[in-house]
Amino acid sequence: MSGTRPALVIAAHGSKSEGWAAAIHAFAAEVAETPGVRDAFAAVEAAFIESSAPRIPDAVRMALSSGCSEVVVVPLFLSVSAHVGEDLPGLLGLPVPEHVRRRLVAEGQQPLASGLAVRLIHVGALEDLLFRNILRRTSLARRYPAHEAVVLCAYGSALHHDAWEALMHTLRTRLMRWGFGYACHAWVGHVVGMSPEPTAQAVLEAGRMAGVQRVHVVPLLMAVGTLQTLTIAAAVGDAEKRGRLQVIYQSDAILPDGDLAARVGFRALEALGLFPSLGGSGAKA
């Protein structure tokens, strides 16, 4: 990275699963292809909170030390979480309660000092993008949607449960209005101990709905990891045995998604004042 232009960092969680980080790096490359982004930014990179490299503070330090005028950071998360509300601003040297910064240091993180040229922006609500993503991913397997159900598998959050429930409710409602016979969801993350049982129960519930003959299981996870290949796959196999259901499942993920890449690129350009504001603002250290 070099030059007086800013850098753009796509901030994601990170994972030990093989291929997970590669999908985020590929997404960052796709964002860079958004018209105007390569002209506006000296570099577009992915960085991670944990488990994958580079870590977010390291990516920002590298950009600033190479001469970038500032670093614009965009979180790649589905909904509110402690990572978005506490960890990211804490790592970037933005204002957070002191106990958050102490926790990050105790976890082995190296937060940035305050006052650096760092801006944290957000992509906004993702309901429309996720709805289109689900329809695209089920398109080849759909036959008679009125006799089919969709089970959405999402990470979830104990701390921000209401926000996650609201997101799932919106997506379920839109899928049923679009024409599916039924839609429900199941958590697959730490909130359920990564257990396959909630997903299996959701699939069985969907299969019991009047008129439902087939069930689509769709992971609402950013990239492919062990939750798809182990947890959800085990749940699908269990439900098929217990319910004698026809279940359609692909171990896929939200990414790649060109619409999401374009949204991130547009928001980044908007942060530089290169597009009319759509609302919202970034925080600057």
PDB file of C-alpha atoms in Angstrom:
ATOM      1  CA  MET A   1       0.000   0.000   0.000  1.00  0.00           C
ATOM      2  CA  SER A   2       1.370   3.420  -0.825  1.00  0.00           C
ATOM      3  CA  GLY A   3       0.385   6.929  -1.822  1.00  0.00           C
ATOM      4  CA  THR A   4      -1.569   9.774  -0.300  1.00  0.00           C
ATOM      5  CA  ARG A   5      -4.925   8.179  -1.051  1.00  0.00           C
ATOM      6  CA  PRO A   6      -6.805   6.358   1.738  1.00  0.00           C
ATOM      7  CA  ALA A   7      -6.887   2.588   2.171  1.00  0.00           C
ATOM      8  CA  LEU A   8     -10.033   0.479   2.542  1.00  0.00           C
ATOM      9  CA  VAL A   9     -10.086  -2.415   5.004  1.00  0.00           C
ATOM     10  CA  ILE A  10     -12.898  -4.990   5.046  1.00  0.00           C
ATOM     11  CA  ALA A  11     -13.110  -6.165   8.663  1.00  0.00           C
ATOM     12  CA  ALA A  12     -14.382  -9.708   9.303  1.00  0.00           C
ATOM     13  CA  HIS A  13     -14.393 -12.070  12.254  1.00  0.00           C
ATOM     14  CA  GLY A  14     -11.892 -14.703  11.135  1.00  0.00           C
ATOM     15  CA  SER A  15     -11.972 -18.497  11.294  1.00  0.00           C
ATOM     16  CA  LYS A  16      -9.665 -21.484  11.640  1.00  0.00           C
ATOM     17  CA  SER A  17     -11.644 -23.299   8.937  1.00  0.00           C
ATOM     18  CA  GLU A  18      -9.628 -23.880   5.790  1.00  0.00           C
ATOM     19  CA  GLY A  19     -10.763 -21.614   2.990  1.00  0.00           C
ATOM     20  CA  TRP A  20     -12.821 -19.261   5.158  1.00  0.00           C
ATOM     21  CA  ALA A  21     -10.360 -16.376   5.133  1.00  0.00           C
ATOM     22  CA  ALA A  22      -9.676 -16.945   1.426  1.00  0.00           C
ATOM     23  CA  ALA A  23     -13.356 -16.246   0.720  1.00  0.00           C
ATOM     24  CA  ILE A  24     -13.128 -12.910   2.564  1.00  0.00           C
ATOM     25  CA  HIS A  25      -9.938 -11.967   0.714  1.00  0.00           C
ATOM     26  CA  ALA A  26     -11.697 -12.814  -2.559  1.00  0.00           C
ATOM     27  CA  PHE A  27     -14.610 -10.618  -1.477  1.00  0.00           C
ATOM     28  CA  ALA A  28     -12.224  -7.708  -0.822  1.00  0.00           C
ATOM     29  CA  ALA A  29     -10.834  -8.168  -4.338  1.00  0.00           C
ATOM     30  CA  GLU A  30     -14.394  -8.031  -5.676  1.00  0.00           C
ATOM     31  CA  VAL A  31     -15.070  -4.818  -3.743  1.00  0.00           C
ATOM     32  CA  ALA A  32     -11.949  -3.353  -5.350  1.00  0.00           C
ATOM     33  CA  GLU A  33     -13.538  -3.921  -8.765  1.00  0.00           C
ATOM     34  CA  THR A  34     -16.492  -1.650  -7.913  1.00  0.00           C
ATOM     35  CA  PRO A  35     -16.339   1.289 -10.355  1.00  0.00           C
ATOM     36  CA  GLY A  36     -14.391   4.137  -8.777  1.00  0.00           C
ATOM     37  CA  VAL A  37     -12.916   2.181  -5.872  1.00  0.00           C
ATOM     38  CA  ARG A  38      -9.460   1.550  -7.342  1.00  0.00           C
ATOM     39  CA  ASP A  39      -9.208   5.241  -8.279  1.00  0.00           C
ATOM     40  CA  ALA A  40     -10.233   6.416  -4.814  1.00  0.00           C
ATOM     41  CA  PHE A  41      -8.319   3.948  -2.624  1.00  0.00           C
ATOM     42  CA  ALA A  42      -4.624   3.057  -2.659  1.00  0.00           C
ATOM     43  CA  ALA A  43      -5.509  -0.495  -1.608  1.00  0.00           C
ATOM     44  CA  VAL A  44      -8.459  -2.657  -0.606  1.00  0.00           C
ATOM     45  CA  GLU A  45      -7.645  -5.385   1.909  1.00  0.00           C
ATOM     46  CA  ALA A  46      -9.412  -7.867   4.196  1.00  0.00           C
ATOM     47  CA  ALA A  47      -8.420  -8.090   7.863  1.00  0.00           C
ATOM     48  CA  PHE A  48      -9.706 -10.053  10.833  1.00  0.00           C
ATOM     49  CA  ILE A  49     -10.525  -9.792  14.522  1.00  0.00           C
ATOM     50  CA  GLU A  50      -9.124 -13.239  15.320  1.00  0.00           C
ATOM     51  CA  SER A  51      -8.028 -16.637  13.956  1.00  0.00           C
ATOM     52  CA  SER A  52      -7.023 -15.336  10.492  1.00  0.00           C
ATOM     53  CA  ALA A  53      -4.369 -12.988   9.135  1.00  0.00           C
ATOM     54  CA  PRO A  54      -3.803 -10.147   8.930  1.00  0.00           C
ATOM     55  CA  ARG A  55      -5.284  -8.854  12.151  1.00  0.00           C
ATOM     56  CA  ILE A  56      -7.164  -5.569  11.864  1.00  0.00           C
ATOM     57  CA  PRO A  57      -4.693  -3.353  13.804  1.00  0.00           C
ATOM     58  CA  ASP A  58      -1.796  -4.769  11.775  1.00  0.00           C
ATOM     59  CA  ALA A  59      -3.547  -4.001   8.471  1.00  0.00           C
ATOM     60  CA  VAL A  60      -4.273  -0.435   9.566  1.00  0.00           C
ATOM     61  CA  ARG A  61      -0.701   0.125  10.793  1.00  0.00           C
ATOM     62  CA  MET A  62       0.669  -1.180   7.508  1.00  0.00           C
ATOM     63  CA  ALA A  63      -1.566   1.141   5.483  1.00  0.00           C
ATOM     64  CA  LEU A  64      -0.688   4.239   7.504  1.00  0.00           C
ATOM     65  CA  SER A  65       3.040   3.455   7.583  1.00  0.00           C
ATOM     66  CA  SER A  66       3.030   3.084   3.787  1.00  0.00           C
ATOM     67  CA  GLY A  67       1.748   6.622   3.394  1.00  0.00           C
ATOM     68  CA  CYS A  68      -2.024   6.255   3.100  1.00  0.00           C
ATOM     69  CA  SER A  69      -3.821   9.401   4.185  1.00  0.00           C
ATOM     70  CA  GLU A  70      -6.373   7.489   6.275  1.00  0.00           C
ATOM     71  CA  VAL A  71      -7.924   4.050   6.608  1.00  0.00           C
ATOM     72  CA  VAL A  72     -11.637   3.478   6.070  1.00  0.00           C
ATOM     73  CA  VAL A  73     -12.814   0.298   7.805  1.00  0.00           C
ATOM     74  CA  VAL A  74     -16.050  -1.486   6.852  1.00  0.00           C
ATOM     75  CA  PRO A  75     -17.339  -4.329   9.088  1.00  0.00           C
ATOM     76  CA  LEU A  76     -18.551  -7.462   7.308  1.00  0.00           C
ATOM     77  CA  PHE A  77     -21.126  -8.752   9.800  1.00  0.00           C
ATOM     78  CA  LEU A  78     -24.818  -9.590   9.376  1.00  0.00           C
ATOM     79  CA  SER A  79     -26.179  -7.813  12.424  1.00  0.00           C
ATOM     80  CA  VAL A  80     -25.216  -6.061  15.632  1.00  0.00           C
ATOM     81  CA  SER A  81     -22.779  -7.868  17.889  1.00  0.00           C
ATOM     82  CA  ALA A  82     -20.138  -7.231  20.530  1.00  0.00           C
ATOM     83  CA  HIS A  83     -17.569  -7.536  17.750  1.00  0.00           C
ATOM     84  CA  VAL A  84     -19.121  -4.608  15.866  1.00  0.00           C
ATOM     85  CA  GLY A  85     -20.099  -2.517  18.876  1.00  0.00           C
ATOM     86  CA  GLU A  86     -17.027  -3.042  21.083  1.00  0.00           C
ATOM     87  CA  ASP A  87     -14.171  -5.035  19.568  1.00  0.00           C
ATOM     88  CA  LEU A  88     -13.840  -3.177  16.262  1.00  0.00           C
ATOM     89  CA  PRO A  89     -13.875   0.371  17.677  1.00  0.00           C
ATOM     90  CA  GLY A  90     -11.622  -0.780  20.506  1.00  0.00           C
ATOM     91  CA  LEU A  91      -9.102  -2.295  18.114  1.00  0.00           C
ATOM     92  CA  LEU A  92      -9.178   0.850  15.967  1.00  0.00           C
ATOM     93  CA  GLY A  93      -8.489   3.238  18.860  1.00  0.00           C
ATOM     94  CA  LEU A  94     -11.969   4.718  18.729  1.00  0.00           C
ATOM     95  CA  PRO A  95     -13.812   5.618  21.950  1.00  0.00           C
ATOM     96  CA  VAL A  96     -14.909   2.570  23.976  1.00  0.00           C
ATOM     97  CA  PRO A  97     -15.252   1.962  27.723  1.00  0.00           C
ATOM     98  CA  GLU A  98     -11.882   1.270  29.331  1.00  0.00           C
ATOM     99  CA  HIS A  99     -12.922  -2.258  30.312  1.00  0.00           C
ATOM    100  CA  VAL A 100     -13.344  -3.107  26.618  1.00  0.00           C
ATOM    101  CA  ARG A 101      -9.805  -2.027  25.828  1.00  0.00           C
ATOM    102  CA  ARG A 102      -8.470  -3.963  28.847  1.00  0.00           C
ATOM    103  CA  ARG A 103     -10.330  -7.075  27.708  1.00  0.00           C
ATOM    104  CA  LEU A 104      -8.900  -6.820  24.207  1.00  0.00           C
ATOM    105  CA  VAL A 105      -5.369  -6.520  25.582  1.00  0.00           C
ATOM    106  CA  ALA A 106      -5.974  -9.474  27.930  1.00  0.00           C
ATOM    107  CA  GLU A 107      -7.083 -11.502  24.891  1.00  0.00           C
ATOM    108  CA  GLY A 108      -3.725 -10.854  23.243  1.00  0.00           C
ATOM    109  CA  GLN A 109      -4.875  -8.075  20.920  1.00  0.00           C
ATOM    110  CA  GLN A 110      -2.769  -4.983  20.190  1.00  0.00           C
ATOM    111  CA  PRO A 111      -5.271  -2.138  19.803  1.00  0.00           C
ATOM    112  CA  LEU A 112      -4.307   0.977  17.891  1.00  0.00           C
ATOM    113  CA  ALA A 113      -3.578   4.174  19.772  1.00  0.00           C
ATOM    114  CA  SER A 114      -6.309   6.789  19.694  1.00  0.00           C
ATOM    115  CA  GLY A 115      -6.060   9.741  17.352  1.00  0.00           C
ATOM    116  CA  LEU A 116      -4.981   7.908  14.201  1.00  0.00           C
ATOM    117  CA  ALA A 117      -6.549   8.629  10.810  1.00  0.00           C
ATOM    118  CA  VAL A 118      -9.055   5.784  10.990  1.00  0.00           C
ATOM    119  CA  ARG A 119     -12.727   5.876  10.101  1.00  0.00           C
ATOM    120  CA  LEU A 120     -15.271   3.134  10.883  1.00  0.00           C
ATOM    121  CA  ILE A 121     -18.331   3.089   8.616  1.00  0.00           C
ATOM    122  CA  HIS A 122     -21.210   0.654   8.215  1.00  0.00           C
ATOM    123  CA  VAL A 123     -22.927  -0.850   5.187  1.00  0.00           C
ATOM    124  CA  GLY A 124     -26.447  -0.386   6.573  1.00  0.00           C
ATOM    125  CA  ALA A 125     -29.327  -2.846   6.813  1.00  0.00           C
ATOM    126  CA  LEU A 126     -28.823  -6.017   4.781  1.00  0.00           C
ATOM    127  CA  GLU A 127     -32.349  -7.455   4.668  1.00  0.00           C
ATOM    128  CA  ASP A 128     -32.875  -6.769   0.955  1.00  0.00           C
ATOM    129  CA  LEU A 129     -29.480  -8.164  -0.005  1.00  0.00           C
ATOM    130  CA  LEU A 130     -29.947 -11.286   2.111  1.00  0.00           C
ATOM    131  CA  PHE A 131     -33.424 -11.893   0.718  1.00  0.00           C
ATOM    132  CA  ARG A 132     -32.102 -11.784  -2.844  1.00  0.00           C
ATOM    133  CA  ASN A 133     -29.152 -13.940  -1.815  1.00  0.00           C
ATOM    134  CA  ILE A 134     -31.467 -16.652  -0.449  1.00  0.00           C
ATOM    135  CA  LEU A 135     -33.619 -16.632  -3.578  1.00  0.00           C
ATOM    136  CA  ARG A 136     -30.547 -16.913  -5.788  1.00  0.00           C
ATOM    137  CA  ARG A 137     -29.067 -19.803  -3.800  1.00  0.00           C
ATOM    138  CA  THR A 138     -32.328 -21.783  -3.847  1.00  0.00           C
ATOM    139  CA  SER A 139     -33.230 -20.992  -7.456  1.00  0.00           C
ATOM    140  CA  LEU A 140     -31.850 -24.130  -9.124  1.00  0.00           C
ATOM    141  CA  ALA A 141     -33.383 -26.517  -6.580  1.00  0.00           C
ATOM    142  CA  ARG A 142     -36.839 -24.940  -6.317  1.00  0.00           C
ATOM    143  CA  ARG A 143     -39.761 -26.747  -7.944  1.00  0.00           C
ATOM    144  CA  TYR A 144     -43.081 -25.718  -6.376  1.00  0.00           C
ATOM    145  CA  PRO A 145     -42.255 -23.122  -3.687  1.00  0.00           C
ATOM    146  CA  ALA A 146     -45.777 -23.215  -2.254  1.00  0.00           C
ATOM    147  CA  HIS A 147     -45.046 -26.815  -1.198  1.00  0.00           C
ATOM    148  CA  GLU A 148     -41.528 -26.094   0.004  1.00  0.00           C
ATOM    149  CA  ALA A 149     -40.102 -24.661   3.206  1.00  0.00           C
ATOM    150  CA  VAL A 150     -36.905 -22.758   3.983  1.00  0.00           C
ATOM    151  CA  VAL A 151     -34.848 -23.174   7.160  1.00  0.00           C
ATOM    152  CA  LEU A 152     -32.361 -20.337   7.670  1.00  0.00           C
ATOM    153  CA  CYS A 153     -29.269 -21.235   9.715  1.00  0.00           C
ATOM    154  CA  ALA A 154     -27.640 -18.205  11.348  1.00  0.00           C
ATOM    155  CA  TYR A 155     -24.946 -17.695  13.961  1.00  0.00           C
ATOM    156  CA  GLY A 156     -27.068 -15.771  16.455  1.00  0.00           C
ATOM    157  CA  SER A 157     -26.123 -13.803  19.558  1.00  0.00           C
ATOM    158  CA  ALA A 158     -27.032 -14.108  23.225  1.00  0.00           C
ATOM    159  CA  LEU A 159     -26.251 -10.446  23.905  1.00  0.00           C
ATOM    160  CA  HIS A 160     -28.107  -9.083  20.863  1.00  0.00           C
ATOM    161  CA  HIS A 161     -30.781 -11.733  20.581  1.00  0.00           C
ATOM    162  CA  ASP A 162     -33.632  -9.323  19.810  1.00  0.00           C
ATOM    163  CA  ALA A 163     -31.825  -7.786  16.828  1.00  0.00           C
ATOM    164  CA  TRP A 164     -31.040 -11.216  15.375  1.00  0.00           C
ATOM    165  CA  GLU A 165     -34.618 -12.374  15.917  1.00  0.00           C
ATOM    166  CA  ALA A 166     -35.906  -9.263  14.160  1.00  0.00           C
ATOM    167  CA  LEU A 167     -33.651  -9.920  11.170  1.00  0.00           C
ATOM    168  CA  MET A 168     -34.786 -13.542  10.919  1.00  0.00           C
ATOM    169  CA  HIS A 169     -38.440 -12.535  11.295  1.00  0.00           C
ATOM    170  CA  THR A 170     -38.112 -10.065   8.410  1.00  0.00           C
ATOM    171  CA  LEU A 171     -36.494 -12.647   6.138  1.00  0.00           C
ATOM    172  CA  ARG A 172     -38.962 -15.412   7.035  1.00  0.00           C
ATOM    173  CA  THR A 173     -41.907 -13.087   6.381  1.00  0.00           C
ATOM    174  CA  ARG A 174     -40.554 -11.968   3.015  1.00  0.00           C
ATOM    175  CA  LEU A 175     -39.835 -15.536   1.916  1.00  0.00           C
ATOM    176  CA  MET A 176     -43.382 -16.622   2.713  1.00  0.00           C
ATOM    177  CA  ARG A 177     -44.869 -13.560   1.003  1.00  0.00           C
ATOM    178  CA  TRP A 178     -42.720 -14.358  -2.025  1.00  0.00           C
ATOM    179  CA  GLY A 179     -44.314 -17.783  -2.249  1.00  0.00           C
ATOM    180  CA  PHE A 180     -42.649 -20.368  -0.022  1.00  0.00           C
ATOM    181  CA  GLY A 181     -45.060 -22.493   1.972  1.00  0.00           C
ATOM    182  CA  TYR A 182     -43.164 -21.985   5.236  1.00  0.00           C
ATOM    183  CA  ALA A 183     -39.969 -20.453   6.612  1.00  0.00           C
ATOM    184  CA  CYS A 184     -38.242 -20.672   9.973  1.00  0.00           C
ATOM    185  CA  HIS A 185     -34.733 -20.347  11.391  1.00  0.00           C
ATOM    186  CA  ALA A 186     -32.252 -22.008  13.721  1.00  0.00           C
ATOM    187  CA  TRP A 187     -29.154 -20.761  15.526  1.00  0.00           C
ATOM    188  CA  VAL A 188     -25.900 -22.606  14.949  1.00  0.00           C
ATOM    189  CA  GLY A 189     -23.288 -20.516  16.806  1.00  0.00           C
ATOM    190  CA  HIS A 190     -22.037 -20.248  20.369  1.00  0.00           C
ATOM    191  CA  VAL A 191     -25.515 -19.346  21.621  1.00  0.00           C
ATOM    192  CA  VAL A 192     -26.437 -23.038  21.119  1.00  0.00           C
ATOM    193  CA  GLY A 193     -22.959 -24.444  21.696  1.00  0.00           C
ATOM    194  CA  MET A 194     -22.550 -25.193  17.963  1.00  0.00           C
ATOM    195  CA  SER A 195     -25.094 -27.985  18.415  1.00  0.00           C
ATOM    196  CA  PRO A 196     -26.822 -29.476  15.350  1.00  0.00           C
ATOM    197  CA  GLU A 197     -29.998 -30.205  17.339  1.00  0.00           C
ATOM    198  CA  PRO A 198     -31.746 -26.808  16.906  1.00  0.00           C
ATOM    199  CA  THR A 199     -31.290 -27.059  13.140  1.00  0.00           C
ATOM    200  CA  ALA A 200     -32.550 -30.634  13.063  1.00  0.00           C
ATOM    201  CA  GLN A 201     -35.610 -29.600  15.081  1.00  0.00           C
ATOM    202  CA  ALA A 202     -36.272 -26.658  12.753  1.00  0.00           C
ATOM    203  CA  VAL A 203     -36.101 -28.938   9.700  1.00  0.00           C
ATOM    204  CA  LEU A 204     -38.499 -31.407  11.320  1.00  0.00           C
ATOM    205  CA  GLU A 205     -40.864 -28.563  12.250  1.00  0.00           C
ATOM    206  CA  ALA A 206     -40.817 -27.286   8.673  1.00  0.00           C
ATOM    207  CA  GLY A 207     -41.539 -30.759   7.338  1.00  0.00           C
ATOM    208  CA  ARG A 208     -44.620 -31.067   9.539  1.00  0.00           C
ATOM    209  CA  MET A 209     -46.245 -27.956   8.094  1.00  0.00           C
ATOM    210  CA  ALA A 210     -49.347 -28.642   5.996  1.00  0.00           C
ATOM    211  CA  GLY A 211     -48.542 -29.004   2.322  1.00  0.00           C
ATOM    212  CA  VAL A 212     -44.748 -28.911   2.712  1.00  0.00           C
ATOM    213  CA  GLN A 213     -43.057 -31.649   0.694  1.00  0.00           C
ATOM    214  CA  ARG A 214     -39.475 -30.413   0.505  1.00  0.00           C
ATOM    215  CA  VAL A 215     -37.262 -28.388   2.856  1.00  0.00           C
ATOM    216  CA  HIS A 216     -34.418 -26.086   1.782  1.00  0.00           C
ATOM    217  CA  VAL A 217     -31.730 -25.541   4.425  1.00  0.00           C
ATOM    218  CA  VAL A 218     -29.831 -22.290   3.780  1.00  0.00           C
ATOM    219  CA  PRO A 219     -26.785 -21.206   5.837  1.00  0.00           C
ATOM    220  CA  LEU A 220     -26.825 -17.455   6.516  1.00  0.00           C
ATOM    221  CA  LEU A 221     -23.105 -17.505   7.247  1.00  0.00           C
ATOM    222  CA  MET A 222     -20.579 -15.260   5.540  1.00  0.00           C
ATOM    223  CA  ALA A 223     -18.201 -17.967   4.290  1.00  0.00           C
ATOM    224  CA  VAL A 224     -17.967 -21.762   4.371  1.00  0.00           C
ATOM    225  CA  GLY A 225     -16.573 -23.341   7.524  1.00  0.00           C
ATOM    226  CA  THR A 226     -17.159 -26.230   9.895  1.00  0.00           C
ATOM    227  CA  LEU A 227     -20.626 -24.967  10.796  1.00  0.00           C
ATOM    228  CA  GLN A 228     -21.726 -25.879   7.266  1.00  0.00           C
ATOM    229  CA  THR A 229     -19.618 -28.987   6.736  1.00  0.00           C
ATOM    230  CA  LEU A 230     -20.136 -30.507  10.193  1.00  0.00           C
ATOM    231  CA  THR A 231     -22.889 -28.906  12.307  1.00  0.00           C
ATOM    232  CA  ILE A 232     -25.550 -28.191   9.688  1.00  0.00           C
ATOM    233  CA  ALA A 233     -24.681 -31.261   7.614  1.00  0.00           C
ATOM    234  CA  ALA A 234     -25.132 -33.454  10.691  1.00  0.00           C
ATOM    235  CA  ALA A 235     -28.480 -31.801  11.451  1.00  0.00           C
ATOM    236  CA  VAL A 236     -29.713 -32.385   7.915  1.00  0.00           C
ATOM    237  CA  GLY A 237     -28.715 -36.042   8.012  1.00  0.00           C
ATOM    238  CA  ASP A 238     -30.388 -36.519  11.382  1.00  0.00           C
ATOM    239  CA  ALA A 239     -33.617 -34.808  10.270  1.00  0.00           C
ATOM    240  CA  GLU A 240     -33.781 -36.862   7.093  1.00  0.00           C
ATOM    241  CA  LYS A 241     -33.581 -40.068   9.115  1.00  0.00           C
ATOM    242  CA  ARG A 242     -36.024 -39.000  11.818  1.00  0.00           C
ATOM    243  CA  GLY A 243     -38.587 -37.355   9.562  1.00  0.00           C
ATOM    244  CA  ARG A 244     -38.152 -39.173   6.279  1.00  0.00           C
ATOM    245  CA  LEU A 245     -37.980 -35.763   4.655  1.00  0.00           C
ATOM    246  CA  GLN A 246     -36.633 -34.601   1.340  1.00  0.00           C
ATOM    247  CA  VAL A 247     -34.102 -31.977   2.416  1.00  0.00           C
ATOM    248  CA  ILE A 248     -32.145 -29.848  -0.061  1.00  0.00           C
ATOM    249  CA  TYR A 249     -28.852 -28.648   1.358  1.00  0.00           C
ATOM    250  CA  GLN A 250     -25.644 -27.178  -0.033  1.00  0.00           C
ATOM    251  CA  SER A 251     -22.656 -26.425   2.199  1.00  0.00           C
ATOM    252  CA  ASP A 252     -22.500 -22.906   0.793  1.00  0.00           C
ATOM    253  CA  ALA A 253     -22.448 -19.391   2.215  1.00  0.00           C
ATOM    254  CA  ILE A 254     -23.548 -15.819   1.572  1.00  0.00           C
ATOM    255  CA  LEU A 255     -20.315 -15.126  -0.298  1.00  0.00           C
ATOM    256  CA  PRO A 256     -19.649 -14.690  -3.110  1.00  0.00           C
ATOM    257  CA  ASP A 257     -22.256 -11.978  -3.607  1.00  0.00           C
ATOM    258  CA  GLY A 258     -21.703  -9.234  -6.154  1.00  0.00           C
ATOM    259  CA  ASP A 259     -24.516  -7.082  -4.756  1.00  0.00           C
ATOM    260  CA  LEU A 260     -22.908  -7.056  -1.307  1.00  0.00           C
ATOM    261  CA  ALA A 261     -19.500  -6.233  -2.797  1.00  0.00           C
ATOM    262  CA  ALA A 262     -21.044  -3.312  -4.699  1.00  0.00           C
ATOM    263  CA  ARG A 263     -22.789  -2.099  -1.533  1.00  0.00           C
ATOM    264  CA  VAL A 264     -19.514  -2.088   0.413  1.00  0.00           C
ATOM    265  CA  GLY A 265     -17.721  -0.306  -2.413  1.00  0.00           C
ATOM    266  CA  PHE A 266     -20.472   2.300  -2.705  1.00  0.00           C
ATOM    267  CA  ARG A 267     -20.476   2.986   1.040  1.00  0.00           C
ATOM    268  CA  ALA A 268     -16.707   3.391   1.022  1.00  0.00           C
ATOM    269  CA  LEU A 269     -16.894   5.915  -1.828  1.00  0.00           C
ATOM    270  CA  GLU A 270     -19.756   7.676  -0.068  1.00  0.00           C
ATOM    271  CA  ALA A 271     -17.560   8.028   3.034  1.00  0.00           C
ATOM    272  CA  LEU A 272     -15.073   9.980   0.909  1.00  0.00           C
ATOM    273  CA  GLY A 273     -17.835  12.259  -0.368  1.00  0.00           C
ATOM    274  CA  LEU A 274     -17.757  10.781  -3.853  1.00  0.00           C
ATOM    275  CA  PHE A 275     -21.467   9.851  -3.865  1.00  0.00           C
ATOM    276  CA  PRO A 276     -24.530  11.625  -2.421  1.00  0.00           C
ATOM    277  CA  SER A 277     -25.105  10.534   1.146  1.00  0.00           C
ATOM    278  CA  LEU A 278     -27.654   7.805   1.758  1.00  0.00           C
ATOM    279  CA  GLY A 279     -27.705   8.546   5.479  1.00  0.00           C
ATOM    280  CA  GLY A 280     -25.480   7.472   8.322  1.00  0.00           C
ATOM    281  CA  SER A 281     -21.999   8.660   9.176  1.00  0.00           C
ATOM    282  CA  GLY A 282     -18.664   7.256  10.096  1.00  0.00           C
ATOM    283  CA  ALA A 283     -16.790   7.740  13.364  1.00  0.00           C
ATOM    284  CA  LYS A 284     -13.280   9.156  13.160  1.00  0.00           C
ATOM    285  CA  ALA A 285     -10.528   8.746  15.712  1.00  0.00           C
TER     286      ALA A 285
END
